[in-house]
mmCIF file of C-alpha atoms and ligand atoms in Angstrom:
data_model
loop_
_atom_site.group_PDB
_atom_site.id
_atom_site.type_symbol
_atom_site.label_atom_id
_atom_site.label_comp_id
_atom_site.label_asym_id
_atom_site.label_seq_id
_atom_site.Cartn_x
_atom_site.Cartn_y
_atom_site.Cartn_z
ATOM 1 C CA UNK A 19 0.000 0.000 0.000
ATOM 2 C CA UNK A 20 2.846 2.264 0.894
ATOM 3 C CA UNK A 21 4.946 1.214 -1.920
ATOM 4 C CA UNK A 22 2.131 2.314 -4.611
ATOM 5 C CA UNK A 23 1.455 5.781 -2.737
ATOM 6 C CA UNK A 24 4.888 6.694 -3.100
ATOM 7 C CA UNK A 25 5.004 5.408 -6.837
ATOM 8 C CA UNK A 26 1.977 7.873 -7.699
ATOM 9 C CA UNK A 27 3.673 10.293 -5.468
ATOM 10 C CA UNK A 28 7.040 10.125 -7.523
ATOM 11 C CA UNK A 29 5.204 9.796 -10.910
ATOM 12 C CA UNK A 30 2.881 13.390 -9.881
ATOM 13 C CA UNK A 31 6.234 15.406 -9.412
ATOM 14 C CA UNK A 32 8.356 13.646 -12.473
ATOM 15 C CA UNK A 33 4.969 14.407 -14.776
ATOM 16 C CA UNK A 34 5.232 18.039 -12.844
ATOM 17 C CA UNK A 35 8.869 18.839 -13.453
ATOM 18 C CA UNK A 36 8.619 17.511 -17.106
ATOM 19 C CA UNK A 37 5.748 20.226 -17.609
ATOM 20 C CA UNK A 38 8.091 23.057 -15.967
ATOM 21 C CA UNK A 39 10.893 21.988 -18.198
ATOM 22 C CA UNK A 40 8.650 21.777 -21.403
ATOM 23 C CA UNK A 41 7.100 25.549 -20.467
ATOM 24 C CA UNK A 42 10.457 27.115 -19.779
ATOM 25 C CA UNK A 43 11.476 26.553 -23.250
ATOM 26 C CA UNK A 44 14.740 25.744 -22.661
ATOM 27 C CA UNK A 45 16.637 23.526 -25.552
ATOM 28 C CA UNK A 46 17.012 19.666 -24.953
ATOM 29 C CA UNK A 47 21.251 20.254 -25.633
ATOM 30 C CA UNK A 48 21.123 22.445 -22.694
ATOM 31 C CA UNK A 49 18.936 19.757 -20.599
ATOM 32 C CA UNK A 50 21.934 17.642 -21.641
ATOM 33 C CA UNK A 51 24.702 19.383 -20.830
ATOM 34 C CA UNK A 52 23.435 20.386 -16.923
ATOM 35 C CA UNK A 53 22.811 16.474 -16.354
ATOM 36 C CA UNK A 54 26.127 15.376 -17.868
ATOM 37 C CA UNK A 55 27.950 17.891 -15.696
ATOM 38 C CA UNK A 56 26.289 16.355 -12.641
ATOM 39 C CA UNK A 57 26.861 12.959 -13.338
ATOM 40 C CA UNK A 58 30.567 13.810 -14.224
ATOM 41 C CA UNK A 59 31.081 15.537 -10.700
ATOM 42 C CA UNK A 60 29.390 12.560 -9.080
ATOM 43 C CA UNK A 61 31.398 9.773 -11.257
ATOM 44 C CA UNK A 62 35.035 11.464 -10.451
ATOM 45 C CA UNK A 63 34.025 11.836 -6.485
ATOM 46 C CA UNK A 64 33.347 7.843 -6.614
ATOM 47 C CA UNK A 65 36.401 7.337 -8.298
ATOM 48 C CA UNK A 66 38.303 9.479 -5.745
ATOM 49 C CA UNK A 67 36.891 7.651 -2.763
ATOM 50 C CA UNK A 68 36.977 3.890 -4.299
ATOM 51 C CA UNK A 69 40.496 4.552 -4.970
ATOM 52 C CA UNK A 70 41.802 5.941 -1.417
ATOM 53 C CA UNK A 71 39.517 2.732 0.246
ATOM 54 C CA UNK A 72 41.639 0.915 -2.647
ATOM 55 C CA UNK A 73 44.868 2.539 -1.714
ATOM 56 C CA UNK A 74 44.862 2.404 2.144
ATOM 57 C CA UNK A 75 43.850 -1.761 1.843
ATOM 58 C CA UNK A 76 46.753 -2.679 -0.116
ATOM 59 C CA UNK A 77 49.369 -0.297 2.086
ATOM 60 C CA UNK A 78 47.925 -2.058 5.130
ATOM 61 C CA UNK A 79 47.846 -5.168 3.470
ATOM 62 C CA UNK A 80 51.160 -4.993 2.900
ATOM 63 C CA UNK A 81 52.696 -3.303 6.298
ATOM 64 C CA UNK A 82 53.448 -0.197 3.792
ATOM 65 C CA UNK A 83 51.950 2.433 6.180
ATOM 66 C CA UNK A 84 54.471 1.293 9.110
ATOM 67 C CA UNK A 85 57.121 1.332 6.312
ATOM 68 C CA UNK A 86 56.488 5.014 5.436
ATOM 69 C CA UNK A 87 55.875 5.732 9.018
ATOM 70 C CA UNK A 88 59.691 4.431 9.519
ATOM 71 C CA UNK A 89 61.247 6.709 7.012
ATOM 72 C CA UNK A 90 59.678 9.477 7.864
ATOM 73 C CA UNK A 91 60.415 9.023 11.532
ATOM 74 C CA UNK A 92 64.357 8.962 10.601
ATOM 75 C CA UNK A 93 63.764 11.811 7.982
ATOM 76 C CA UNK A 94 64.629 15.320 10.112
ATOM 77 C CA UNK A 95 61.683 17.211 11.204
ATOM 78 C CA UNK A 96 58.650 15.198 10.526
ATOM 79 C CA UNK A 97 59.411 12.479 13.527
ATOM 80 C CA UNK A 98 57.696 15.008 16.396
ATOM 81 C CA UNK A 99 54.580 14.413 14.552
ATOM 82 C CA UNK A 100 54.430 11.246 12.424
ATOM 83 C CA UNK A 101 55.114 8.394 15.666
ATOM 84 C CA UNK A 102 52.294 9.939 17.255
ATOM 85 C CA UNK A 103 50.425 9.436 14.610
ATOM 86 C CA UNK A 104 47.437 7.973 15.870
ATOM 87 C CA UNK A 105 44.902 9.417 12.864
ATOM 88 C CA UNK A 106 46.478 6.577 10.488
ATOM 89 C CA UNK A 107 47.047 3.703 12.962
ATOM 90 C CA UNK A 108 43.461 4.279 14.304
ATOM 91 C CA UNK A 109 42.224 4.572 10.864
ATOM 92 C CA UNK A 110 44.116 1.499 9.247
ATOM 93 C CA UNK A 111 43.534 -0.825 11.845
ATOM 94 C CA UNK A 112 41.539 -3.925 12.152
ATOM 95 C CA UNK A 113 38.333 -4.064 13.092
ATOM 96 C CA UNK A 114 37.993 -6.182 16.472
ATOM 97 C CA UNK A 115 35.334 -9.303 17.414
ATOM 98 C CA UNK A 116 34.712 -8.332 20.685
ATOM 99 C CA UNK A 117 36.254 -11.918 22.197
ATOM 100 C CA UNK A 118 39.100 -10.461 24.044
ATOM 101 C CA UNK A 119 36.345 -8.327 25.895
ATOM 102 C CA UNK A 120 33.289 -9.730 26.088
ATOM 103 C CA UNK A 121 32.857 -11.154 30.414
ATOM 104 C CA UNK A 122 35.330 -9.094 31.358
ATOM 105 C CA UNK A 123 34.495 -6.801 33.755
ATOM 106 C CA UNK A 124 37.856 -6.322 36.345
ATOM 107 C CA UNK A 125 41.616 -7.235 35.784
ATOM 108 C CA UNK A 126 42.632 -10.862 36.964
ATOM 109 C CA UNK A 127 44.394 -10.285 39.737
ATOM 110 C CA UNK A 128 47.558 -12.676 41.124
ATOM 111 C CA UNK A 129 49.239 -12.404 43.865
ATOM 112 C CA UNK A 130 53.129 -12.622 43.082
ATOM 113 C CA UNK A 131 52.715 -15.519 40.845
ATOM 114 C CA UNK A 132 55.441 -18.168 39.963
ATOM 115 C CA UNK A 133 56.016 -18.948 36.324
ATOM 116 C CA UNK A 134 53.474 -21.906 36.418
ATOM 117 C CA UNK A 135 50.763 -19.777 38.164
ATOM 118 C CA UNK A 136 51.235 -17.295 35.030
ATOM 119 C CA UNK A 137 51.518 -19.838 32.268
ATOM 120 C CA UNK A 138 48.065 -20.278 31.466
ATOM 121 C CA UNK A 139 47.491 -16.530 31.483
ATOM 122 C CA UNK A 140 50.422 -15.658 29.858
ATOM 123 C CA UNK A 141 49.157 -15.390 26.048
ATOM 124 C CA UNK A 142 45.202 -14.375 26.843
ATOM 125 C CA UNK A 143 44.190 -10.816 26.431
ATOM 126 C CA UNK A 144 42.542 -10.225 29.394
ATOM 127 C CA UNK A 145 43.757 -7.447 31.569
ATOM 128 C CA UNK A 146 46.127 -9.016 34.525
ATOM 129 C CA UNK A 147 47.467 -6.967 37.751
ATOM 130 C CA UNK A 148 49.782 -9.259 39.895
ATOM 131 C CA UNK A 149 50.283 -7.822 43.270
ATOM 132 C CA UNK A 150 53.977 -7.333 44.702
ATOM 133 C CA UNK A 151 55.616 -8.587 41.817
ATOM 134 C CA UNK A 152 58.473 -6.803 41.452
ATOM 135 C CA UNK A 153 59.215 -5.888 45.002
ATOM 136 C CA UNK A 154 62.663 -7.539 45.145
ATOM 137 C CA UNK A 155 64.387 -5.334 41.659
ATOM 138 C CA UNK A 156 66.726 -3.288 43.168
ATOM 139 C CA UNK A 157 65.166 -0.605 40.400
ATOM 140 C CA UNK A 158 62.489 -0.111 42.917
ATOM 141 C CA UNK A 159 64.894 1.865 45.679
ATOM 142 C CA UNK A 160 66.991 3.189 42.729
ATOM 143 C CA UNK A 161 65.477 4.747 40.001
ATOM 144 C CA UNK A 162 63.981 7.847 40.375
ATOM 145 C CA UNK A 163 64.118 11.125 38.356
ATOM 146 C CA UNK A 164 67.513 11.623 38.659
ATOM 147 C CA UNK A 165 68.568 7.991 38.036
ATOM 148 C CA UNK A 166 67.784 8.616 34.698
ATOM 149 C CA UNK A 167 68.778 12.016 34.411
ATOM 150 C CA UNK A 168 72.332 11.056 35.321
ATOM 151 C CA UNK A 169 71.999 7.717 33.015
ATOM 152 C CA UNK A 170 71.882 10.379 29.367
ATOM 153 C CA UNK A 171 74.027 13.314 31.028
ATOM 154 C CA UNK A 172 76.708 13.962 28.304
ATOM 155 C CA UNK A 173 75.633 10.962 26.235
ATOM 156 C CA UNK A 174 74.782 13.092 22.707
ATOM 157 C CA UNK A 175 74.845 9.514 21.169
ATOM 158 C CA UNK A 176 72.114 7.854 23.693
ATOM 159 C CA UNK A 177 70.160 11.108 23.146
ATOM 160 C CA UNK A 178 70.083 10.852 19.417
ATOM 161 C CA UNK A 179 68.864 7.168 19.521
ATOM 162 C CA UNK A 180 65.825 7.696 21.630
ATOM 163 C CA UNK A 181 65.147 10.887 18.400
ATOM 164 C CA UNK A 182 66.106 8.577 15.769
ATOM 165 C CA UNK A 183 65.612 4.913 16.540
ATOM 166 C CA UNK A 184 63.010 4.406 19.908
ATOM 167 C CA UNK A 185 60.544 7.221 20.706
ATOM 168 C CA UNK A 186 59.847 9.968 22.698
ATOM 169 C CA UNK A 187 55.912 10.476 24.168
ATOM 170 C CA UNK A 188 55.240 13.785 25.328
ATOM 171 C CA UNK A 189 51.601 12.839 25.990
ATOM 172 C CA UNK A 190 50.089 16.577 27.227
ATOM 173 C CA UNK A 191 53.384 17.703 28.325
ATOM 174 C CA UNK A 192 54.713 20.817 26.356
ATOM 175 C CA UNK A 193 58.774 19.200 25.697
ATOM 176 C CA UNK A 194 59.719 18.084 21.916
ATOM 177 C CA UNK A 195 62.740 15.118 23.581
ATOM 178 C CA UNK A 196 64.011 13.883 26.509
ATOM 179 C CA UNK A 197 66.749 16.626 26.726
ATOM 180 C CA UNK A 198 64.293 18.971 27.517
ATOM 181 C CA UNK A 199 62.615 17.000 30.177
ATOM 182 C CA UNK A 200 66.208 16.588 31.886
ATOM 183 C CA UNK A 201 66.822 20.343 31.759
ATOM 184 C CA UNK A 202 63.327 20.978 33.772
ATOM 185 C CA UNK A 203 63.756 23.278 36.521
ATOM 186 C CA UNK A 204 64.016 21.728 39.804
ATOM 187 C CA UNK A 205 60.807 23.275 41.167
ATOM 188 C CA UNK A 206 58.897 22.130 37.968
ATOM 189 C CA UNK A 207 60.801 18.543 38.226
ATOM 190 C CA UNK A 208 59.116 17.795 41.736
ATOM 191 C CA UNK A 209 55.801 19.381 40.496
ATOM 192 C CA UNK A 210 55.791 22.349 43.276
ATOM 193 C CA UNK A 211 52.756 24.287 43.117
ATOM 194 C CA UNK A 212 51.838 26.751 40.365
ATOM 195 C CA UNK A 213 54.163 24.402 38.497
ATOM 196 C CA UNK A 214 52.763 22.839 35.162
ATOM 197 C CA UNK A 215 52.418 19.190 35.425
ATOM 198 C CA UNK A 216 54.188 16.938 33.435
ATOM 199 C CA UNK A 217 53.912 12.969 32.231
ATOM 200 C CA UNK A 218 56.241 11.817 29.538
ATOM 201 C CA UNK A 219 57.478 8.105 28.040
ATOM 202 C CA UNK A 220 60.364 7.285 25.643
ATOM 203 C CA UNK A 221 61.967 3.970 24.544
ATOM 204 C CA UNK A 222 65.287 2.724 25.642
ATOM 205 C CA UNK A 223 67.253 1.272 23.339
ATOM 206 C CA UNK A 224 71.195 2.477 23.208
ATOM 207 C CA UNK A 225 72.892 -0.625 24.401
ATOM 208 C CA UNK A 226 74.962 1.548 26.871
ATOM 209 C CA UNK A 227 71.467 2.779 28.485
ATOM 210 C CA UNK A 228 69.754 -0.822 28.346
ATOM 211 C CA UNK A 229 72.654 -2.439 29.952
ATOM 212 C CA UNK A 230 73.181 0.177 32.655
ATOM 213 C CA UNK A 231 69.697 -0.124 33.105
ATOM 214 C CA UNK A 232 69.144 -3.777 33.292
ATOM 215 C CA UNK A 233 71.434 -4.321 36.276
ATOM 216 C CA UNK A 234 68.528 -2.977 38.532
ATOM 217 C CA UNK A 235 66.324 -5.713 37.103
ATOM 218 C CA UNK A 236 66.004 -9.154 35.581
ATOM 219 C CA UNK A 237 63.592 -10.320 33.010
ATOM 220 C CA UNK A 238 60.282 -10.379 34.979
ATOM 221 C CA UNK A 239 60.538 -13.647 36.833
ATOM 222 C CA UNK A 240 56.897 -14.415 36.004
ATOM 223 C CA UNK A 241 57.188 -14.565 31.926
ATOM 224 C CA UNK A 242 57.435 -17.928 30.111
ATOM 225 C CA UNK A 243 61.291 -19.364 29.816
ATOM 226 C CA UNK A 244 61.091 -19.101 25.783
ATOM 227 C CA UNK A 245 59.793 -15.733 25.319
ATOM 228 C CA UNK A 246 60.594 -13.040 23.076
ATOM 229 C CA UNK A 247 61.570 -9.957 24.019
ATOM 230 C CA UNK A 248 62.722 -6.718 22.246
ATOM 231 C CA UNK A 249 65.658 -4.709 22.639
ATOM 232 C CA UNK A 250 64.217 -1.473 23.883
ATOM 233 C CA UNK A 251 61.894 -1.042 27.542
ATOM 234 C CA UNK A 252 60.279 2.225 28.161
ATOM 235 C CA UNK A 253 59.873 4.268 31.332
ATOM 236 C CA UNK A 254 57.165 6.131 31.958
ATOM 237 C CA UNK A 255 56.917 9.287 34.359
ATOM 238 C CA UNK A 256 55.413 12.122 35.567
ATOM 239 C CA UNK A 257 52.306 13.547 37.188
ATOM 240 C CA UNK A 258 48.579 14.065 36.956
ATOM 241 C CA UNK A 259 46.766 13.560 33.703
ATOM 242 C CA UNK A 260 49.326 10.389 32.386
ATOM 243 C CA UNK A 261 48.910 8.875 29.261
ATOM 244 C CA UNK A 262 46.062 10.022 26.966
ATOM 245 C CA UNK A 263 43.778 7.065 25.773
ATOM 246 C CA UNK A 264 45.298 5.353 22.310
ATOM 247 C CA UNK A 265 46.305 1.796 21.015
ATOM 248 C CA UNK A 266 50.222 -0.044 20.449
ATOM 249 C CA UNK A 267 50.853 -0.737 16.987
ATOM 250 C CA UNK A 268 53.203 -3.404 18.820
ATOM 251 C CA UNK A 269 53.850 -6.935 17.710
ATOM 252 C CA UNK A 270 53.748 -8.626 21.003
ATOM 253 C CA UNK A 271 51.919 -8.411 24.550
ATOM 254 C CA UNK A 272 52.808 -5.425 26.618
ATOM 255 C CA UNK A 273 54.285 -5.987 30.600
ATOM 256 C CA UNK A 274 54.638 -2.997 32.989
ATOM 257 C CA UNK A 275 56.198 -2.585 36.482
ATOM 258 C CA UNK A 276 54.961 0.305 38.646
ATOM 259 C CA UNK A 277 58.085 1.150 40.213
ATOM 260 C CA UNK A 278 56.612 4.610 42.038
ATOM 261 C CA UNK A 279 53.108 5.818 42.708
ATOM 262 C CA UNK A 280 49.857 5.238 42.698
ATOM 263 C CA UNK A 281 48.722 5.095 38.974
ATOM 264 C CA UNK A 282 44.832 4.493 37.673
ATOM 265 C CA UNK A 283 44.753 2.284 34.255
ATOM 266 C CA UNK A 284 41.700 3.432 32.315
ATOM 267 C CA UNK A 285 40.950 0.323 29.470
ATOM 268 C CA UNK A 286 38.130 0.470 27.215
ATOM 269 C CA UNK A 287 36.964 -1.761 24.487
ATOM 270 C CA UNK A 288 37.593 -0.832 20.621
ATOM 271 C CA UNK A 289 34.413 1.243 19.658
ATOM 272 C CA UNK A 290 33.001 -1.557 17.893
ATOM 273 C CA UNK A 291 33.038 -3.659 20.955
ATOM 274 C CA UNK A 292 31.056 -1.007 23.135
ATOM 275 C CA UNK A 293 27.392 -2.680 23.330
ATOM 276 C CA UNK A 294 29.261 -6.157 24.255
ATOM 277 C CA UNK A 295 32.322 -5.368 26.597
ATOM 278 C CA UNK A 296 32.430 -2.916 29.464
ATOM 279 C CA UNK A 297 35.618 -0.117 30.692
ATOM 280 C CA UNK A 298 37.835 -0.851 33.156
ATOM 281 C CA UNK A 299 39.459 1.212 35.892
ATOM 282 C CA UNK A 300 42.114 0.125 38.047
ATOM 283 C CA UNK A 301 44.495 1.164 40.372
ATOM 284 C CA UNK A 302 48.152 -0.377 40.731
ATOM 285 C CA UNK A 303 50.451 0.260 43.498
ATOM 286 C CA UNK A 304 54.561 0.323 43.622
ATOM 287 C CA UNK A 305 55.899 -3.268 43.265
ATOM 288 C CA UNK A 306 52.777 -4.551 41.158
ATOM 289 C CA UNK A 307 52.635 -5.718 37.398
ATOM 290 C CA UNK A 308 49.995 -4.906 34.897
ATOM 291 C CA UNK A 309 49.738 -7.301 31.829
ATOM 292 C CA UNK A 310 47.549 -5.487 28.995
ATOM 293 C CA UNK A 311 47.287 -6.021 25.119
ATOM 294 C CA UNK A 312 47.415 -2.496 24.242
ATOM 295 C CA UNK A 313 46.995 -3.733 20.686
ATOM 296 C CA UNK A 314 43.501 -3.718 21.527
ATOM 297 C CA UNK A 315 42.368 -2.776 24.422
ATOM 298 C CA UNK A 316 42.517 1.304 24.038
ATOM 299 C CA UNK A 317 44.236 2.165 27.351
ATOM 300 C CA UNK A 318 44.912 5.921 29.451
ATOM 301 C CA UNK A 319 46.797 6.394 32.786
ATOM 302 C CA UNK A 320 46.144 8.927 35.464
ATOM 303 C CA UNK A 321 48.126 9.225 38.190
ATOM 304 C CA UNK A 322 46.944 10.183 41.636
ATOM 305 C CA UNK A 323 47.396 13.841 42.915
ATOM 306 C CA UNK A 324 50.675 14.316 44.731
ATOM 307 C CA UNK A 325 52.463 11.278 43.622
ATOM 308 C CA UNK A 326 55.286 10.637 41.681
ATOM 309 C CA UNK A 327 54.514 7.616 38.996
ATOM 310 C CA UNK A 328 57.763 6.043 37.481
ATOM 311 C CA UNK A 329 57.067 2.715 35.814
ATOM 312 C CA UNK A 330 59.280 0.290 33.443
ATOM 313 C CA UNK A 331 57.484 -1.192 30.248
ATOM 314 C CA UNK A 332 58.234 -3.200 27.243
ATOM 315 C CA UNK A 333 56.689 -6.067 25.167
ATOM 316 C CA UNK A 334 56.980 -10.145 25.285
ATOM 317 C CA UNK A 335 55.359 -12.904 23.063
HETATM 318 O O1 LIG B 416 52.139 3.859 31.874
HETATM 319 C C1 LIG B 416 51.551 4.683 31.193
HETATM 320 O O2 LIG B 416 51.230 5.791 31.612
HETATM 321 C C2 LIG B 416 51.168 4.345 29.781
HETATM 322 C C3 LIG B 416 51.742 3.070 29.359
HETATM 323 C C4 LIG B 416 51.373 2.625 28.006
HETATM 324 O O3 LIG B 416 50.797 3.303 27.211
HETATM 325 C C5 LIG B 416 51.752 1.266 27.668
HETATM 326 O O4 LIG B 416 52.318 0.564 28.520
HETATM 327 O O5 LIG B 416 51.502 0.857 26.540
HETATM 328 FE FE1 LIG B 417 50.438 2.240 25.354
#
C-alpha cells in the first residue's frame, strides 16, 4: 500500500517537473549538458573515494603504512609528529570481534605468581594486575628522576637514539625530547605548586642505556622461559593527567612494572566492541605488574594527585 502511494507520489512530481521543463522553453542540448555535468562531478568523487579505500587496503595489506611511518620518523623534522600518529594507525587498523572483551568486567588479579601460576594466562588478552611482583628489583629503591637524568648526562649519542631509533611520548606535556625533560627546573621537576604538570614516556634502546639499566632488574621472573623480548623497555613518568587514551601498533603483549606511585589504568573496548564489553578502571600500586594487550584494548593512565609515577614497560610474546 505504501509502496504504490509513493510510486503515484514520484510519478505526480516527475509528470510536474517535465511540464516546468517543457514551459520554460529551454533547448534539450542544454537539458543535456546540466545532467552530464552532474553525473561527471558525481562519477570522479566515486572514483576518488573507491580509490583511497583501494589505496589504504593494499598499504595495510602490505605493512606499507608502518614502512612510510619508519622513514619518515628517521627523515629530520617530521618524527615530532608522524610516531604519534594515531589518525592513520586508528584509521588502518583492524576491526575487532569483541572476544578479548566480552565477560570481562575487572583485571585478573595474582598475587606474586610463579612462572606456572602465570603460564596459562600468559598469552590471553585479558587485563592481569599481579600484586607485589616486582618488590625484590633493586630498580624499585633506585630509580627515580635523577637515576635517569644522570643515566643520558653527556651521552649526545644515547640522546640521538631515543630521536632517531626508539621514541619519545610527550603525551600533554609541552617538551619536543628527553633533553628537555632533563633540563626541567628543579621546582617544575618535583611538580611544586603553580608548576605545570608533566607525564612523559620514551623507549630505551642504546645498548649503553639498556645495559646500565638492566642491572637494577632481571627479566620479569613471572614470563614464560622461551619468550621473546625486544631490545628497547620504556619508562614512563610524571604527574597528573598520564597517558592520553590510544592503542600499540606493537607486535607482542605489553608488561609494565609500577616502580613509584599510585597510577589508575583506564581500558576500554575498541568502539566496535562497546554494546558487548564494558571499561575498566584500576588502580596499581609500587611493586605490582599490569599485563595489557594495548593492541587492543585502548588504554589511558592517570596518576593520583601528589604522587610521583615512574614505571618500566616493554613487550613479550
Ligand atoms: O604507563 C603509562 O602511563 C602508559 C603506558 C602505556 O601506554 C603502555 O604501557 O603501553
Ligand atoms: Fe600504550
Amino acid at each position: 500500500m505504501k509502496k504504490t502511494m509513493d510510486e503515484n507520489v514520484l510519478k505526480e512530481n516527475f509528470l510536474e517537473l517535465n511540464k516546468i521543463y517543457l514551459n520554460s522553453g529551454i533547448p534539450l542540448e542544454t537539458l543535456e549538458r546540466v545532467v552530464k555535468k552532474k553525473s561527471t562531478t558525481i562519477y570522479w568523487f566515486s572514483l576518488v573515494i573507491s580509490a583511497a579505500i583501494l589505496l589504504i587496503s593494499i598499504l595495510y595489506e602490505y605493512d606499507i603504512l608502518n614502512s612510510v611511518r619508519y622513514i619518515l620518523i628517521y627523515a629530520k623534522g617530521v618524527r615530532c609528529i608522524v610516531p604519534n600518529n594515531y589518525f592513520v594507525w586508528e584509521a588502518t587498523r583492524q576491526i575487532s570481534n569483541c572476544s578479548f572483551c566480552i565477560n570481562v568486567s575487572s583485571p585478573i588479579i595474582l598475587h606474586n605468581a610463579s612462572k606456572e601460576e602465570f603460564l596459562p594466562y600468559a598469552y590471553s588478552s585479558k587485563p592481569i594486575v599481579i600484586k607485589n611482583a616486582f618488590n625484590h628489583w633493586p630498580a624499585m629503591k633506585v630509580f627515580d628522576f635523577n637515576f635517569f637524568k644522570d643515566l643520558y648526562y653527556n651521552n649526545e649519542e644515547a640522546y640521538r637514539s631515543v630521536d632517531e631509533e626508539c621514541q619519545f611520548l610527550h603525551f600533554k606535556s609541552d617538551f619536543t625530547s628527553l633533553r628537555d625533560v632533563f633540563s626541567m627546573h628543579k621546582d617544575r621537576i618535583s611538580n611544586k605548586p603553580g608548576k605545570k604538570s608533566w607525564y612523559v614516556g620514551w623507549g630505551n634502546c642504546h645498548p649503553q642505556i639498556l645495559n646500565k639499566m638492566r642491572q637494577y632488574y632481571p627479566k620479569p621472573h613471572f614470563l614464560p622461559e622461551d619468550c621473546e623480548m625486544p631490545s628497547k623497555e620504556y619508562v614512563f613518568m610524571g604527574y597528573g593527567a598520564g597517558a592520553t587514551m590510544h592503542l600499540d601498533f606493537i607486535s607482542r603483549l605489553m608488561w609494565q612494572a609500577q616502580i613509584k606511585g599510585e597510577k589508575m589504568w583506564h581500558v576500554r573496548p575498541a568502539p566496535e566492541c562497546e554494546q558487548l564489553c564494558k571499561n575498566l578502571s584500576f588502580s596499581v600500586d609500587p611493586g605490582d605488574a599490569v599485563l595489557l594487550d594495548t593492541r587492543v584494548w585502548y588504554h589511558g593512565t592517570t596518576i593520583i594527585p601528589g604522587q610521583f609515577s615512574l614505571s618500566i614497560q616493554s613487550e613479550y610474546g
